Coordinates of N, CA and C in Angstrom, one line a residue:
Chain P
K1 N -44.0 20.1 -22.2 CA -43.8 20.3 -20.8 C -45.0 21.1 -20.2
Q2 N -45.3 20.7 -19.0 CA -46.5 21.3 -18.3 C -46.2 22.7 -18.0
E3 N -47.2 23.6 -18.2 CA -47.2 25.0 -17.9 C -48.4 25.3 -17.0
V4 N -48.1 25.9 -15.9 CA -49.2 26.3 -14.9 C -49.2 27.8 -14.8
T5 N -50.4 28.3 -15.0 CA -50.6 29.8 -15.0 C -51.6 30.2 -14.0
Q6 N -51.3 31.2 -13.2 CA -52.3 31.8 -12.3 C -52.5 33.2 -12.6
I7 N -53.8 33.5 -12.7 CA -54.3 34.9 -13.1 C -55.4 35.2 -12.1
P8 N -55.4 36.5 -11.5 CA -54.4 37.5 -11.7 C -53.2 37.3 -10.9
A9 N -52.1 38.0 -11.1 CA -50.9 37.9 -10.3 C -51.1 38.6 -8.9
A10 N -52.0 39.6 -8.9 CA -52.3 40.2 -7.6 C -53.8 40.6 -7.5
L11 N -54.3 40.6 -6.3 CA -55.7 40.9 -6.1 C -55.9 41.6 -4.8
S12 N -56.7 42.7 -4.8 CA -57.0 43.4 -3.6 C -58.5 43.5 -3.4
V13 N -59.0 43.1 -2.2 CA -60.4 43.1 -2.0 C -60.7 43.6 -0.6
P14 N -61.9 44.1 -0.4 CA -62.2 44.5 1.0 C -62.6 43.3 1.8
E15 N -62.4 43.4 3.1 CA -62.8 42.3 4.0 C -64.2 41.9 3.8
G16 N -64.5 40.6 3.9 CA -65.9 40.1 3.8 C -66.3 39.6 2.5
E17 N -65.5 40.0 1.5 CA -65.9 39.6 0.1 C -65.5 38.1 -0.1
N18 N -66.3 37.5 -1.0 CA -66.0 36.1 -1.5 C -65.2 36.3 -2.7
L19 N -64.2 35.5 -2.9 CA -63.3 35.6 -4.0 C -62.9 34.3 -4.6
V20 N -62.4 34.3 -5.9 CA -62.0 33.1 -6.6 C -60.6 33.4 -7.2
L21 N -59.7 32.4 -6.9 CA -58.4 32.4 -7.5 C -58.4 31.3 -8.6
N22 N -57.7 31.6 -9.7 CA -57.7 30.7 -10.8 C -56.3 30.1 -11.1
C23 N -56.3 28.9 -11.5 CA -55.1 28.1 -11.9 C -55.4 27.3 -13.1
S24 N -54.6 27.4 -14.1 CA -54.8 26.6 -15.4 C -53.5 25.9 -15.7
F25 N -53.7 24.7 -16.3 CA -52.5 23.9 -16.7 C -52.7 23.3 -18.1
T26 N -51.6 23.1 -18.8 CA -51.7 22.8 -20.2 C -51.8 21.3 -20.4
D27 N -51.3 20.5 -19.5 CA -51.3 19.0 -19.7 C -52.3 18.4 -18.7
S28 N -53.3 17.8 -19.1 CA -54.4 17.3 -18.2 C -54.0 16.0 -17.5
A29 N -52.9 15.4 -17.9 CA -52.5 14.1 -17.3 C -51.8 14.3 -15.9
I30 N -52.6 14.7 -15.0 CA -52.1 15.0 -13.7 C -52.5 14.0 -12.7
Y31 N -51.7 13.8 -11.6 CA -51.9 12.9 -10.6 C -52.7 13.5 -9.5
N32 N -52.4 14.7 -9.1 CA -53.2 15.5 -8.2 C -52.9 17.0 -8.4
L33 N -53.7 17.9 -7.7 CA -53.4 19.3 -7.8 C -53.5 19.8 -6.3
Q34 N -52.6 20.6 -5.9 CA -52.5 21.1 -4.6 C -52.5 22.6 -4.6
W35 N -53.2 23.2 -3.6 CA -53.2 24.6 -3.4 C -52.4 24.9 -2.1
F36 N -51.5 25.9 -2.2 CA -50.6 26.3 -1.1 C -50.8 27.8 -0.8
R37 N -50.5 28.1 0.5 CA -50.4 29.5 0.9 C -49.0 29.8 1.3
Q38 N -48.5 30.9 0.9 CA -47.1 31.3 1.2 C -47.2 32.7 1.8
D39 N -46.7 32.8 3.1 CA -46.6 34.1 3.8 C -45.2 34.6 3.5
P40 N -45.0 36.0 3.6 CA -43.7 36.6 3.3 C -42.6 36.0 4.2
G41 N -41.5 35.6 3.6 CA -40.4 35.0 4.3 C -40.6 33.6 4.9
K42 N -41.6 33.0 4.5 CA -41.9 31.7 5.0 C -42.1 30.6 3.9
G43 N -42.2 29.4 4.3 CA -42.4 28.3 3.4 C -43.8 28.2 2.9
L44 N -44.1 27.2 2.2 CA -45.5 27.0 1.6 C -46.2 26.0 2.6
T45 N -47.5 26.4 2.8 CA -48.3 25.6 3.6 C -49.4 25.0 2.8
S46 N -49.6 23.7 2.8 CA -50.7 23.1 2.0 C -52.1 23.4 2.5
L47 N -52.9 23.8 1.6 CA -54.3 24.2 2.0 C -55.3 23.0 1.6
L48 N -55.2 22.6 0.4 CA -56.1 21.6 -0.1 C -55.4 20.8 -1.2
L49 N -55.7 19.5 -1.3 CA -55.2 18.6 -2.3 C -56.4 18.0 -3.0
I50 N -56.5 18.0 -4.3 CA -57.5 17.3 -5.0 C -56.9 16.2 -5.9
Q51 N -57.4 15.0 -5.7 CA -56.9 13.9 -6.6 C -57.5 14.1 -8.0
S52 N -56.8 13.5 -8.9 CA -57.3 13.7 -10.3 C -58.7 13.2 -10.6
S53 N -59.1 12.2 -9.7 CA -60.5 11.7 -9.9 C -61.6 12.5 -9.2
Q54 N -61.2 13.5 -8.4 CA -62.1 14.3 -7.7 C -62.5 15.6 -8.4
R55 N -63.6 16.2 -8.0 CA -64.1 17.4 -8.6 C -63.8 18.6 -7.6
E56 N -63.9 18.4 -6.3 CA -63.7 19.4 -5.4 C -63.3 18.9 -4.0
Q57 N -62.7 19.9 -3.2 CA -62.4 19.6 -1.8 C -62.7 20.9 -1.0
T58 N -63.1 20.7 0.2 CA -63.5 21.8 1.0 C -62.8 21.7 2.4
S59 N -62.3 22.9 2.9 CA -61.8 23.0 4.2 C -62.2 24.3 4.8
G60 N -63.1 24.3 5.7 CA -63.5 25.6 6.3 C -64.1 26.5 5.3
R61 N -63.5 27.7 5.2 CA -64.0 28.7 4.2 C -63.4 28.5 2.8
L62 N -62.6 27.5 2.6 CA -61.9 27.3 1.4 C -62.6 26.1 0.6
N63 N -62.7 26.3 -0.7 CA -63.2 25.3 -1.5 C -62.4 25.3 -2.8
A64 N -61.9 24.2 -3.2 CA -61.1 24.0 -4.4 C -61.8 23.1 -5.4
S65 N -61.9 23.5 -6.6 CA -62.5 22.7 -7.6 C -61.5 22.3 -8.7
L66 N -61.7 21.2 -9.4 CA -60.8 20.8 -10.4 C -61.6 20.3 -11.6
D67 N -61.3 20.8 -12.8 CA -61.9 20.4 -14.1 C -60.7 19.9 -14.9
K68 N -60.3 18.7 -14.8 CA -59.1 18.2 -15.4 C -59.1 18.3 -16.9
S69 N -60.3 18.0 -17.5 CA -60.4 18.0 -19.0 C -60.1 19.3 -19.6
S70 N -60.5 20.4 -18.8 CA -60.3 21.7 -19.4 C -59.0 22.4 -18.8
G71 N -58.4 21.6 -17.9 CA -57.1 22.2 -17.4 C -57.3 23.3 -16.4
R72 N -58.3 23.3 -15.6 CA -58.5 24.4 -14.7 C -58.8 24.0 -13.3
S73 N -58.4 24.8 -12.4 CA -58.8 24.7 -11.0 C -59.1 26.1 -10.4
T74 N -60.0 26.1 -9.4 CA -60.3 27.4 -8.8 C -60.2 27.2 -7.3
L75 N -59.8 28.2 -6.6 CA -59.8 28.2 -5.1 C -60.8 29.3 -4.7
Y76 N -61.8 28.9 -4.1 CA -62.9 29.9 -3.6 C -62.6 30.1 -2.1
I77 N -62.6 31.4 -1.8 CA -62.4 31.8 -0.4 C -63.6 32.6 0.0
A78 N -64.4 32.1 1.0 CA -65.6 32.8 1.4 C -65.3 33.7 2.6
A79 N -66.0 34.8 2.6 CA -66.0 35.8 3.7 C -64.5 36.1 4.0
S80 N -63.8 36.7 3.1 CA -62.4 36.9 3.3 C -62.0 37.8 4.5
Q81 N -60.9 37.5 5.1 CA -60.4 38.2 6.3 C -59.0 38.8 6.0
P82 N -58.6 39.8 6.7 CA -57.2 40.3 6.6 C -56.2 39.3 6.8
G83 N -56.4 38.3 7.6 CA -55.5 37.2 7.9 C -55.3 36.3 6.7
D84 N -56.2 36.4 5.7 CA -56.1 35.6 4.4 C -55.0 36.2 3.5
S85 N -54.6 37.4 3.8 CA -53.6 38.1 2.9 C -52.3 37.2 2.9
A86 N -52.0 36.8 1.7 CA -50.8 36.0 1.4 C -50.7 35.7 -0.1
T87 N -49.7 35.0 -0.5 CA -49.6 34.5 -1.9 C -50.1 33.1 -2.0
Y88 N -51.0 32.8 -2.9 CA -51.6 31.5 -3.1 C -51.0 30.9 -4.4
L89 N -50.5 29.7 -4.2 CA -49.9 29.0 -5.4 C -50.6 27.6 -5.6
C90 N -50.7 27.3 -6.8 CA -51.2 25.9 -7.2 C -50.1 25.1 -7.7
A91 N -50.1 23.8 -7.6 CA -49.1 22.9 -8.1 C -49.7 21.7 -8.6
V92 N -49.3 21.2 -9.7 CA -49.8 19.9 -10.2 C -48.7 18.8 -10.1
R93 N -49.1 17.6 -9.8 CA -48.2 16.5 -9.7 C -48.6 15.6 -10.9
M94 N -47.6 15.3 -11.7 CA -47.8 14.6 -13.0 C -48.1 13.1 -12.8
A95 N -49.0 12.6 -13.7 CA -49.4 11.2 -13.6 C -48.4 10.3 -14.2
D96 N -47.7 10.7 -15.3 CA -46.7 9.9 -15.9 C -45.4 9.8 -15.2
N97 N -45.2 10.8 -14.3 CA -44.0 10.8 -13.5 C -44.3 11.6 -12.2
F98 N -44.8 10.8 -11.2 CA -45.2 11.6 -10.0 C -44.1 12.1 -9.1
N99 N -42.9 12.1 -9.7 CA -41.8 12.8 -9.0 C -41.8 14.3 -9.5
K100 N -42.5 14.6 -10.5 CA -42.5 15.9 -11.2 C -43.7 16.7 -10.7
F101 N -43.3 17.9 -10.2 CA -44.3 18.9 -9.8 C -44.1 20.2 -10.6
Y102 N -45.2 20.8 -10.9 CA -45.1 22.1 -11.6 C -46.0 23.1 -10.9
F103 N -45.4 24.3 -10.7 CA -46.0 25.3 -9.9 C -46.4 26.5 -10.7
G104 N -47.5 27.2 -10.3 CA -47.8 28.5 -10.9 C -47.0 29.5 -10.1
S105 N -47.0 30.7 -10.7 CA -46.3 31.8 -10.1 C -47.0 32.5 -8.9
G106 N -48.3 32.1 -8.7 CA -49.0 32.6 -7.5 C -49.8 33.8 -7.8
T107 N -50.8 34.0 -6.9 CA -51.7 35.2 -6.8 C -51.5 35.8 -5.5
K108 N -51.0 37.0 -5.5 CA -50.8 37.7 -4.2 C -52.1 38.4 -3.8
L109 N -52.7 38.0 -2.7 CA -54.0 38.5 -2.2 C -53.8 39.4 -1.1
N110 N -54.4 40.6 -1.2 CA -54.5 41.5 -0.1 C -55.9 41.8 0.3
V111 N -56.3 41.5 1.5 CA -57.6 41.7 2.1 C -57.6 42.9 3.0
K112 N -58.3 44.0 2.6 CA -58.2 45.2 3.3 C -59.2 45.3 4.4
P113 N -58.8 45.7 5.6 CA -59.8 45.8 6.7 C -60.9 46.8 6.4
Chain E
E1 N -43.6 17.0 16.3 CA -44.3 17.7 15.3 C -43.7 17.4 13.9
A2 N -44.5 17.1 12.9 CA -44.1 16.7 11.6 C -43.5 18.0 10.9
Q3 N -42.3 17.9 10.4 CA -41.7 19.1 9.8 C -40.6 18.7 8.9
V4 N -40.3 19.7 8.0 CA -39.1 19.7 7.2 C -38.2 20.8 7.6
T5 N -37.0 20.5 7.9 CA -36.1 21.5 8.5 C -35.0 21.8 7.5
Q6 N -34.8 23.1 7.2 CA -33.7 23.5 6.3 C -32.8 24.4 7.1
N7 N -31.5 24.3 6.8 CA -30.5 25.2 7.4 C -29.4 25.5 6.4
P8 N -28.9 26.8 6.4 CA -29.4 27.9 7.2 C -30.6 28.6 6.5
R9 N -31.1 29.6 7.2 CA -32.2 30.3 6.7 C -31.7 31.4 5.7
Y10 N -30.6 32.0 6.1 CA -30.0 33.0 5.2 C -28.5 32.7 5.0
L11 N -28.1 32.9 3.8 CA -26.7 32.6 3.5 C -26.2 33.6 2.4
I12 N -25.1 34.3 2.8 CA -24.4 35.1 1.8 C -23.0 34.5 1.6
T13 N -22.7 34.4 0.3 CA -21.4 33.8 0.0 C -20.8 34.5 -1.2
V14 N -19.6 34.1 -1.6 CA -18.9 34.6 -2.8 C -18.8 33.6 -3.9
T15 N -18.7 34.1 -5.1 CA -18.6 33.2 -6.2 C -17.5 32.2 -6.1
G16 N -17.9 30.9 -6.3 CA -16.9 29.8 -6.3 C -16.6 29.1 -5.0
K17 N -17.2 29.6 -3.9 CA -17.0 29.0 -2.6 C -18.1 28.0 -2.3
K18 N -17.7 26.7 -2.3 CA -18.6 25.6 -2.1 C -19.5 25.8 -0.9
L19 N -20.8 25.4 -1.0 CA -21.7 25.5 0.1 C -22.7 24.3 0.1
T20 N -23.2 24.0 1.2 CA -24.2 23.0 1.4 C -25.4 23.5 2.2
V21 N -26.6 23.3 1.7 CA -27.8 23.6 2.4 C -28.4 22.3 2.8
T22 N -28.7 22.2 4.1 CA -29.2 20.9 4.6 C -30.7 20.9 4.7
C23 N -31.2 19.7 4.6 CA -32.7 19.4 4.6 C -32.9 18.1 5.4
S24 N -33.8 18.2 6.3 CA -34.1 16.9 7.1 C -35.6 16.9 7.3
Q25 N -36.2 15.7 7.2 CA -37.6 15.5 7.5 C -37.8 14.4 8.5
N26 N -38.9 14.5 9.3 CA -39.1 13.5 10.4 C -40.4 12.7 10.2
M27 N -40.8 12.6 8.9 CA -42.1 12.0 8.6 C -41.9 10.7 7.9
N28 N -40.7 10.2 7.8 CA -40.4 8.9 7.1 C -40.9 9.0 5.6
H29 N -40.8 10.1 5.0 CA -41.2 10.3 3.6 C -40.2 9.7 2.6
E30 N -40.7 9.0 1.6 CA -39.8 8.5 0.6 C -39.3 9.6 -0.3
Y31 N -40.2 10.5 -0.7 CA -39.9 11.5 -1.7 C -39.4 12.8 -1.1
M32 N -38.3 13.3 -1.6 CA -37.8 14.6 -1.2 C -37.3 15.3 -2.5
S33 N -37.4 16.7 -2.4 CA -37.0 17.4 -3.6 C -36.6 18.8 -3.2
W34 N -35.9 19.5 -4.1 CA -35.4 20.8 -3.9 C -36.0 21.7 -5.1
Y35 N -36.4 22.9 -4.6 CA -36.9 23.9 -5.6 C -36.2 25.2 -5.4
R36 N -36.2 26.0 -6.4 CA -35.8 27.4 -6.3 C -36.9 28.3 -6.7
Q37 N -37.1 29.4 -6.0 CA -38.2 30.3 -6.3 C -37.6 31.7 -6.7
D38 N -37.9 32.1 -7.9 CA -37.5 33.4 -8.4 C -38.7 34.2 -8.8
P39 N -38.6 35.6 -8.6 CA -39.8 36.4 -8.9 C -40.2 36.2 -10.3
G40 N -41.5 36.0 -10.5 CA -42.1 35.9 -11.8 C -42.0 34.5 -12.4
L41 N -41.2 33.6 -11.8 CA -40.9 32.3 -12.4 C -41.5 31.2 -11.6
G42 N -42.0 31.5 -10.4 CA -42.6 30.5 -9.6 C -41.5 29.5 -9.0
L43 N -41.9 28.4 -8.6 CA -41.0 27.4 -8.1 C -40.6 26.5 -9.2
R44 N -39.3 26.2 -9.3 CA -38.8 25.3 -10.3 C -38.0 24.2 -9.6
Q45 N -38.2 22.9 -10.1 CA -37.7 21.8 -9.4 C -36.2 21.6 -9.8
I46 N -35.3 21.4 -8.9 CA -33.9 21.3 -9.1 C -33.5 19.8 -9.2
Y47 N -33.8 19.1 -8.1 CA -33.5 17.7 -8.1 C -34.6 17.0 -7.2
Y48 N -34.7 15.7 -7.4 CA -35.6 15.0 -6.5 C -35.1 13.6 -6.2
S49 N -35.6 13.0 -5.1 CA -35.2 11.7 -4.7 C -36.4 10.9 -4.4
M50 N -36.4 9.7 -4.9 CA -37.6 8.8 -4.6 C -37.3 7.9 -3.4
N51 N -36.0 7.7 -3.0 CA -35.6 6.9 -1.9 C -34.1 7.0 -1.7
V52 N -33.6 6.3 -0.7 CA -32.2 6.3 -0.4 C -31.4 5.9 -1.7
E53 N -30.4 6.7 -2.0 CA -29.5 6.4 -3.1 C -30.2 6.5 -4.5
V54 N -31.4 7.1 -4.5 CA -32.1 7.2 -5.8 C -32.4 8.7 -6.0
T55 N -31.7 9.4 -6.9 CA -32.0 10.8 -7.2 C -32.1 11.0 -8.7
D56 N -32.7 12.1 -9.1 CA -32.8 12.4 -10.5 C -33.0 13.9 -10.7
K57 N -32.7 14.4 -11.9 CA -32.7 15.8 -12.2 C -34.1 16.3 -12.4
G58 N -34.4 17.5 -11.9 CA -35.6 18.2 -12.2 C -35.4 19.1 -13.4
D59 N -36.0 20.2 -13.4 CA -36.0 21.1 -14.6 C -34.8 22.0 -14.7
V60 N -34.2 22.3 -13.5 CA -33.1 23.3 -13.5 C -31.9 22.7 -12.7
P61 N -31.3 21.6 -13.1 CA -30.3 21.0 -12.2 C -28.9 21.5 -12.4
E62 N -28.6 22.3 -13.4 CA -27.2 22.8 -13.7 C -26.7 23.6 -12.5
G63 N -25.5 23.2 -12.1 CA -24.8 23.9 -11.0 C -25.1 23.3 -9.6
Y64 N -25.9 22.3 -9.5 CA -26.3 21.7 -8.2 C -26.0 20.2 -8.2
K65 N -25.8 19.8 -6.9 CA -25.6 18.3 -6.7 C -26.5 18.0 -5.5
V66 N -26.9 16.8 -5.4 CA -27.6 16.3 -4.2 C -27.1 14.9 -3.8
S67 N -27.5 14.5 -2.6 CA -27.2 13.1 -2.2 C -28.3 12.7 -1.3
R68 N -28.5 11.4 -1.3 CA -29.6 10.8 -0.3 C -29.0 9.5 0.3
K69 N -28.2 9.7 1.3 CA -27.5 8.6 1.9 C -28.4 8.0 3.1
E70 N -29.3 8.9 3.6 CA -30.2 8.5 4.6 C -31.6 8.9 4.2
K71 N -32.6 8.2 4.6 CA -34.0 8.6 4.2 C -34.4 10.0 4.7
R72 N -34.0 10.4 5.8 CA -34.4 11.7 6.4 C -33.7 12.9 5.8
N73 N -32.5 12.7 5.2 CA -31.7 13.9 4.8 C -31.5 14.0 3.3
F74 N -31.5 15.2 2.8 CA -31.4 15.4 1.4 C -30.7 16.8 1.2
P75 N -29.4 16.8 1.4 CA -28.6 18.1 1.2 C -28.5 18.5 -0.2
L76 N -28.5 19.9 -0.4 CA -28.2 20.5 -1.7 C -26.8 21.1 -1.7
I77 N -26.1 20.7 -2.7 CA -24.7 21.2 -2.7 C -24.4 22.0 -3.9
L78 N -23.8 23.2 -3.7 CA -23.4 24.1 -4.8 C -21.9 24.0 -4.8
E79 N -21.3 23.3 -5.7 CA -19.8 23.2 -5.8 C -19.1 24.5 -6.0
S80 N -19.6 25.3 -7.0 CA -19.0 26.5 -7.3 C -20.1 27.5 -7.6
P81 N -20.7 28.1 -6.6 CA -21.8 29.0 -6.7 C -21.5 30.2 -7.6
S82 N -22.5 30.6 -8.4 CA -22.4 31.8 -9.2 C -23.6 32.8 -8.9
P83 N -23.4 34.0 -9.3 CA -24.5 35.0 -8.9 C -25.9 34.6 -9.4
N84 N -26.0 33.9 -10.6 CA -27.3 33.5 -11.1 C -28.0 32.4 -10.2
Q85 N -27.3 31.9 -9.2 CA -27.9 31.0 -8.3 C -28.4 31.7 -7.0
T86 N -28.3 33.0 -7.0 CA -29.0 33.8 -6.0 C -30.5 33.6 -6.1
S87 N -31.1 33.1 -5.0 CA -32.5 32.7 -5.1 C -33.0 32.3 -3.7
L88 N -34.3 32.0 -3.6 CA -34.9 31.4 -2.4 C -35.1 29.9 -2.7
Y89 N -34.5 29.1 -1.8 CA -34.5 27.7 -2.0 C -35.4 27.0 -1.0
F90 N -36.2 26.0 -1.5 CA -37.1 25.2 -0.6 C -36.8 23.8 -0.8
C91 N -36.8 23.1 0.3 CA -36.8 21.6 0.4 C -38.2 21.2 0.7
A92 N -38.6 20.0 0.1 CA -40.0 19.5 0.3 C -39.9 18.0 0.4
S93 N -41.0 17.4 1.0 CA -41.0 16.0 1.1 C -42.5 15.5 1.0
S94 N -42.7 14.3 0.6 CA -44.0 13.7 0.7 C -43.9 12.2 0.7
S95 N -45.0 11.5 1.2 CA -45.1 10.1 1.0 C -45.5 9.8 -0.4
V96 N -45.6 8.6 -0.8 CA -46.0 8.2 -2.2 C -46.9 7.0 -2.1
G97 N -47.9 7.1 -3.0 CA -48.7 5.8 -3.1 C -50.1 5.9 -3.5
R98 N -51.0 6.8 -2.9 CA -52.4 6.7 -3.2 C -53.0 8.0 -3.7
G99 N -52.2 8.9 -4.2 CA -52.8 10.1 -4.8 C -53.1 11.2 -3.9
V100 N -53.0 10.9 -2.6 CA -53.5 12.0 -1.6 C -52.3 12.5 -0.8
E101 N -51.1 12.3 -1.3 CA -49.9 12.6 -0.6 C -49.6 14.1 -0.7
K102 N -49.7 14.8 0.4 CA -49.4 16.3 0.3 C -47.9 16.5 0.3
L103 N -47.5 17.6 -0.2 CA -46.1 18.0 -0.3 C -45.9 19.0 0.9
F104 N -44.9 18.7 1.7 CA -44.6 19.5 2.9 C -43.3 20.2 2.6
F105 N -43.3 21.5 3.0 CA -42.1 22.4 2.7 C -41.4 22.8 3.9
G106 N -40.1 23.0 3.8 CA -39.3 23.7 4.7 C -39.5 25.2 4.7
S107 N -38.9 25.9 5.6 CA -39.1 27.4 5.7 C -38.3 28.2 4.7
G108 N -37.4 27.5 4.0 CA -36.7 28.2 2.9 C -35.3 28.7 3.3
T109 N -34.4 28.8 2.3 CA -33.1 29.3 2.5 C -32.9 30.4 1.5
Q110 N -32.6 31.7 2.0 CA -32.4 32.8 1.0 C -30.9 32.8 0.8
L111 N -30.5 32.6 -0.4 CA -29.1 32.5 -0.8 C -28.7 33.7 -1.6
S112 N -27.6 34.4 -1.3 CA -27.1 35.5 -2.1 C -25.6 35.1 -2.4
V113 N -25.3 35.1 -3.7 CA -24.0 34.8 -4.2 C -23.4 36.1 -4.8
L114 N -22.4 36.6 -4.2 CA -21.8 37.9 -4.6 C -20.7 37.8 -5.6

C-alpha cells in the first residue's frame, strides 16, 4: 500500500526566506502528484499538479519538482510572505487505479512578519 | 463559479442517529470521493465513484454508505454513527482522462458524534 510522508510536520521561517517542503512516497507507480494548500477551517486548494512524465511545474513563486524513481517531490516557495502561512499537503494518484489517492499528513508553515 | 458544495459545515449528533452529509459539484466531473481527515493521519479515502451508479470502497469504508444516483451529487450516509467517526470530512471531485485532472475539494464538514 502507498505511503506518503511529509517532513517536517511544522516549519517556521521569517518573511522573505526561500523554503522547500518535502514529500516522499513508497510506490513510484503514480499517475500524478498534486500539492494542496489548506487554511484553518477550510477545504484544500490545489496549487500545482505534476504528471508522472513531468519533472516540474511552476506557478508564480511556487515550483514543484518530481523525481518518480526516487519517490520524492519538493515544493519550493520563493520569497515567502505571511500570507503563505497554511498547511501544505501532497497527494499522489495511483497509475494502476486512478480512483485511489493517498495523502501526506502535511507540513504546517508559519511565515513570521 | 466551479465548486464543490458540502452541507452542513458543522454537525453534532448522538450515537446511533442516522445522518447524511450532502455533496454536489457543478463541473460535470465523473469522479467523486469522500475523505476523512484526522490529526496525524492525513486524509483517508472512504468511498469513491467513477460515474453514476458506480461506487467502490476506499481505505476506510466501515460504517459509511454512499450513493451516486445523479452525476452531480454524492451523499455520504452514516447509518449508525459512533464516536470514532468524529472527524473532518471532505468531498472532492475531478474529471478523468489525461493525467492533468486536478482534484477539487468542498469546504469540509466537521462532525462530532457524542
